[in-house]
Coordinates of C-alpha atoms in Angstrom, one line a residue:
X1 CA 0.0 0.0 0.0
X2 CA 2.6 2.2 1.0
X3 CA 4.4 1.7 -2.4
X4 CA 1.3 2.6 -4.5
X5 CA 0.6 5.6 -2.5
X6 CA 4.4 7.0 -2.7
X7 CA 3.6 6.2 -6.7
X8 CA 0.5 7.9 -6.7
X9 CA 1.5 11.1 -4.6
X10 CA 4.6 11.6 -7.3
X11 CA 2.1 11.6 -9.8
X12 CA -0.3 14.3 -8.0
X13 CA 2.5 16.8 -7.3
X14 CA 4.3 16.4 -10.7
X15 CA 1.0 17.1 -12.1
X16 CA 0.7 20.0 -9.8
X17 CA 3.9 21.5 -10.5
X18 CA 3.3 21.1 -14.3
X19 CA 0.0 23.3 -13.7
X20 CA 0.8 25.7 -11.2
X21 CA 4.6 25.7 -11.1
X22 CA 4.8 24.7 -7.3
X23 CA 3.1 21.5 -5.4
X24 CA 2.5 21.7 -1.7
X25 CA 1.7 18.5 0.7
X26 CA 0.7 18.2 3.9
X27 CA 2.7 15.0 5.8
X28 CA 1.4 12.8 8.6
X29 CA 3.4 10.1 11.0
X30 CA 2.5 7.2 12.4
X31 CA 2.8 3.7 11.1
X32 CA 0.8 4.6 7.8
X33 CA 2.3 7.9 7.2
X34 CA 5.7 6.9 7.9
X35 CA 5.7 3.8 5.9
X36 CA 4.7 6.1 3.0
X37 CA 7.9 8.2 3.6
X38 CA 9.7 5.5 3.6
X39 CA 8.2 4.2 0.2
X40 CA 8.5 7.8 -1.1
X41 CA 12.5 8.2 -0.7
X42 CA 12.9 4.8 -2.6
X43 CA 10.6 5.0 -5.2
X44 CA 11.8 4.4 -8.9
X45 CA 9.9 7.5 -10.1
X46 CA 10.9 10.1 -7.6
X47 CA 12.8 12.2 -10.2
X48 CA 9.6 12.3 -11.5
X49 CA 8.9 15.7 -9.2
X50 CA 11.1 18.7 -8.7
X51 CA 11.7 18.6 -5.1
X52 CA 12.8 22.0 -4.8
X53 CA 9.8 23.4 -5.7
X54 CA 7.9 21.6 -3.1
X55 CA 6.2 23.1 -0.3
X56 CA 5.9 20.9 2.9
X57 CA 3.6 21.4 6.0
X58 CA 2.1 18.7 8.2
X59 CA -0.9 18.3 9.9
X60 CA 0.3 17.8 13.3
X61 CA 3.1 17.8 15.6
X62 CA 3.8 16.1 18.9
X63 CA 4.8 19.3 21.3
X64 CA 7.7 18.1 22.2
X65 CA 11.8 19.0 21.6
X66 CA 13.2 19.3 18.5
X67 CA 14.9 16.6 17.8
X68 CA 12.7 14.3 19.9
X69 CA 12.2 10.8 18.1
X70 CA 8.7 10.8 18.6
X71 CA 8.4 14.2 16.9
X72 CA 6.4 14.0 13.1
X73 CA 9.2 16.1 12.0
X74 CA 12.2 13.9 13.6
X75 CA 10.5 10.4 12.2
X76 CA 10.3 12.0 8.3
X77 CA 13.7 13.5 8.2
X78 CA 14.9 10.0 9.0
X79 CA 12.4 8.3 6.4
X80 CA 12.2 10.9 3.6
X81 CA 13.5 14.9 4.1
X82 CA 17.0 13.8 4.0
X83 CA 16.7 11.7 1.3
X84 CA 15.5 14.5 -1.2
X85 CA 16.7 17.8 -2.6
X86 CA 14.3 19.7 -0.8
X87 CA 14.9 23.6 -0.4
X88 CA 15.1 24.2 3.5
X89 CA 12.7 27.3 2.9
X90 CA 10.2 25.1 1.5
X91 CA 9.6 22.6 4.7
X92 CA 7.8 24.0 7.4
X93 CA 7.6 21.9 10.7
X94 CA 5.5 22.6 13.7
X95 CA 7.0 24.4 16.4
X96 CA 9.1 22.5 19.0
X97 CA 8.5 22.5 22.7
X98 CA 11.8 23.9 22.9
X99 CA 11.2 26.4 20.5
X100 CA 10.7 30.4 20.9
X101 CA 7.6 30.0 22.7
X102 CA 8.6 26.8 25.0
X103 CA 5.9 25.0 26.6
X104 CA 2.9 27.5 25.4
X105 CA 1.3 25.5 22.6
X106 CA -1.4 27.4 21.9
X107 CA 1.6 30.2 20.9
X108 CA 3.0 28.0 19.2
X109 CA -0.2 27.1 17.3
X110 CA -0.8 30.4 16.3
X111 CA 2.6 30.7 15.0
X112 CA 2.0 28.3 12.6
X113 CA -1.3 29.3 12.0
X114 CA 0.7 33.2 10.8
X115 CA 2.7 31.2 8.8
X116 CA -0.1 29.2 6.7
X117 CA -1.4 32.7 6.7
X118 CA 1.8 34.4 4.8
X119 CA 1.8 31.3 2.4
X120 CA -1.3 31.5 1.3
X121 CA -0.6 35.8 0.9
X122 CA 2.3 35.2 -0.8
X123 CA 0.4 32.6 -3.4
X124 CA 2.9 29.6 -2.9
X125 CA 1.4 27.3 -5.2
X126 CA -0.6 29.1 -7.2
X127 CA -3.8 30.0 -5.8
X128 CA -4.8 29.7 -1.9
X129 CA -7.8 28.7 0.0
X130 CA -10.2 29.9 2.6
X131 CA -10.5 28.4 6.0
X132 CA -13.5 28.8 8.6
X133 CA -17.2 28.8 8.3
X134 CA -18.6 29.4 4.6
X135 CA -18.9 33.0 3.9
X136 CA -16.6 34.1 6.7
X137 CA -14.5 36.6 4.6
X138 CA -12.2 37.1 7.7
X139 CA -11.8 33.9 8.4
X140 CA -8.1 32.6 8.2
X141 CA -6.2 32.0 5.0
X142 CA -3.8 29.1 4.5
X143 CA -2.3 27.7 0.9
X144 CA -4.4 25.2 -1.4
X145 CA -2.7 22.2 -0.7
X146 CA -2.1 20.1 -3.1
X147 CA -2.8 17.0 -1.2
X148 CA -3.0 16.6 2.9
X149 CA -2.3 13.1 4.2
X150 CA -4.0 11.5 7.1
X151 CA -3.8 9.0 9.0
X152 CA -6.2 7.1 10.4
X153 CA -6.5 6.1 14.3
X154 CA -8.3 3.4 15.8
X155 CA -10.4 5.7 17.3
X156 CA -11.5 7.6 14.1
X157 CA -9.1 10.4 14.8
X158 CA -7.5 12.2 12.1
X159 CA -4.1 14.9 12.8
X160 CA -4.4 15.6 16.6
X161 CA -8.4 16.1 16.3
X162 CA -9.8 13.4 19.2
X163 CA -13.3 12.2 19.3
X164 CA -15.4 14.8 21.5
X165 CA -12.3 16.8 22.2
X166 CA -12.6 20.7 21.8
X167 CA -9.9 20.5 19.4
X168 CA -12.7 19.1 17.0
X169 CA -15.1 21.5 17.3
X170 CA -12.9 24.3 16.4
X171 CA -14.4 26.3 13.4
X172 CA -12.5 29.5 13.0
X173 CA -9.1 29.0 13.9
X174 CA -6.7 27.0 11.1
X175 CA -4.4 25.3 13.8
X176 CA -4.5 25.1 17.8
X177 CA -2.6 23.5 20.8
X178 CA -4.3 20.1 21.9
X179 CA -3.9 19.7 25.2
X180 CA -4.9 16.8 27.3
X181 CA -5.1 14.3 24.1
X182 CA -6.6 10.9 24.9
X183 CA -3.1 9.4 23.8
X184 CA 0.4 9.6 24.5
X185 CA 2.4 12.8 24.9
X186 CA -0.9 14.5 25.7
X187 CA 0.1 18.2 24.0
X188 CA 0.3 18.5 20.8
X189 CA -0.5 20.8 17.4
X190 CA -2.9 20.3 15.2
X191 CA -4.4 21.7 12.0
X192 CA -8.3 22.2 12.4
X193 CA -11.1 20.7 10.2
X194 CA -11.4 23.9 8.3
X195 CA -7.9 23.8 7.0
X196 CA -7.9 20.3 6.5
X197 CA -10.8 21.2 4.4
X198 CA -9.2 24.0 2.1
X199 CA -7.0 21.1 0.8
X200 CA -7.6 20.3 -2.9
X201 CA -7.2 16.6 -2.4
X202 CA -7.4 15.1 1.2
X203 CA -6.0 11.5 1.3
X204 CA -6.8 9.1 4.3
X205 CA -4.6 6.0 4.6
X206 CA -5.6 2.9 6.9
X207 CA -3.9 -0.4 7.2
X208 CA -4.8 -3.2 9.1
X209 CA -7.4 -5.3 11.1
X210 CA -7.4 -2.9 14.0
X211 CA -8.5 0.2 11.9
X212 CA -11.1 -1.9 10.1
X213 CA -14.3 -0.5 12.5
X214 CA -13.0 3.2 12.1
X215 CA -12.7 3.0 8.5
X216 CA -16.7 2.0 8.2
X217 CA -17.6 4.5 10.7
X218 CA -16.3 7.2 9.2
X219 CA -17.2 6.4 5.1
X220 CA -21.2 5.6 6.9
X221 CA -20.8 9.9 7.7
X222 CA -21.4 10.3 11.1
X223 CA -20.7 13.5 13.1
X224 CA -17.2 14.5 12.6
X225 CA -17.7 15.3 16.1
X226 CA -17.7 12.0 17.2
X227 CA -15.7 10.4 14.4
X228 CA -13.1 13.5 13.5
X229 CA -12.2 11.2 10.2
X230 CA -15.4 12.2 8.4
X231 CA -15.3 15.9 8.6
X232 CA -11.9 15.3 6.3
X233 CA -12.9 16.0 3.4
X234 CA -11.2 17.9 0.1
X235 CA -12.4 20.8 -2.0
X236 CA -12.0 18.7 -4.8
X237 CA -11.5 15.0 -4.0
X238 CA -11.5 12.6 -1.1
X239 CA -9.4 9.6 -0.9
X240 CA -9.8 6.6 0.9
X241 CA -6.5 4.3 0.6
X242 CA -6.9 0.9 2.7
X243 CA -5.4 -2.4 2.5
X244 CA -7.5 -5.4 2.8
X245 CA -7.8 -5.6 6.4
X246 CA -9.1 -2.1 6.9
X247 CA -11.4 -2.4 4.7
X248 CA -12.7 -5.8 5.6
X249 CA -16.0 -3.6 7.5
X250 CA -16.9 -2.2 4.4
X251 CA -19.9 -3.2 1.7
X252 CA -18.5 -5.1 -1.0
X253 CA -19.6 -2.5 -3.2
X254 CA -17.3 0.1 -1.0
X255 CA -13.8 -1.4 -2.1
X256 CA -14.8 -1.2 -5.9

């Protein structure tokens, strides 16, 4: 799975570039999103893109040093960022626990948040999107990103958004400090439903037996307040990518 995605996602952002001069993607770790990394810095076809002219963000950050080898950041550097000709400009992690604003995560948040903000100004890739509530006209900007990758957790969540957790709820703001989160370290960063939402393409990858009942929660579309997954949706496309375990839940007619 993790081969075909890394093939697919050169595709996407070589077909970006060739439209809009400039590809952005959003990154995600864990198992799914690391494996993918891993896939990505090996794959035959890699030449295939112009990494310098690639935008990176990600979609959440565990607040913790930088450096730390449970950070998003640390775990793709390993897997991918080194492996590439990236320009350093061009990758934009989350804020560090040890960073300018130390332990204050909802500083660091908005941070990040200003900086989404000044991509999107400055046009990165070609054209930008709105975040916030339809018709908002001061709600937050951040870029039109090519594609944002997710991964799925057992519990339906998606980035750092948790089932019931305020972080879910938010409407307004494009990233915010998660504090208390159900799972190990408990702060993090997230990117909100809205900006998930202002991505062209949003891409959700699941493998194995123990994501199987959160994958057919989320594609029946229940409230994204109870299953954060299925408020992640793109402005142009949504894509499910599942192995056959994950998708064992699903209608036969589902994994068409």
């Amino acid at each position: 799975m993790a081969r075909a995605t890394a093939a697919r996602l050169i595709t996407a952002l070589a077909d970006a570039q060739t439209a809009r001069g400039g590809a952005s993607v959003v990154l995600t770790g864990g198992r799914n999103g690391n494996a993918l990394l891993a896939a990505l810095a090996q794959a035959p076809g890699r030449d295939g893109v112009d990494w310098s002219r690639v935008d990176l963000w990600w979609g959440d950050e565990r607040f913790l040093p930088d450096g730390d080898p449970d950070r998003n950041h640390t775990q793709a550097r390993e897997a991918f960022l080194d492996a590439v000709p990236l320009d350093p400009a061009r990758v934009h992690p989350m804020p560090a626990s040890d960073g300018p604003y130390g332990a204050d995560a909802a500083s660091a948040a908005a941070a990040y948040a200003a900086e989404l903000a000044e991509a999107a100004s400055a046009g990165n890739t070609g054209n930008t999107a709105s975040a916030g509530n339809a018709g908002n006209t001061a709600a937050p900007r951040v870029p039109a990103f090519d594609v944002l990758l997710l991964g799925l957790g057992p519990d339906t969540h998606v980035a750092s958004l948790f089932p019931g957790h305020p972080a879910v709820r938010e409407e307004e703001r494009t990233v915010v400090g998660v504090l208390e989160a159900p799972k190990p370290p408990p702060t993090r960063i997230s990117l909100t439903l809205p900006a998930l939402r202002a991505a062209r393409e949003v891409w959700l990858l699941a493998a194995g037996e123990d994501k199987a009942e959160a994958v057919a929660a989320a594609l029946e579309g229940a409230d994204p307040l109870r299953t954060p997954a299925s408020g992640a949706r793109g402005r142009e496309r949504t894509l499910w990518i599942l192995d056959e375990a994950a998708a064992a839940r699903l209608p036969a007619s589902a994994r068409e």
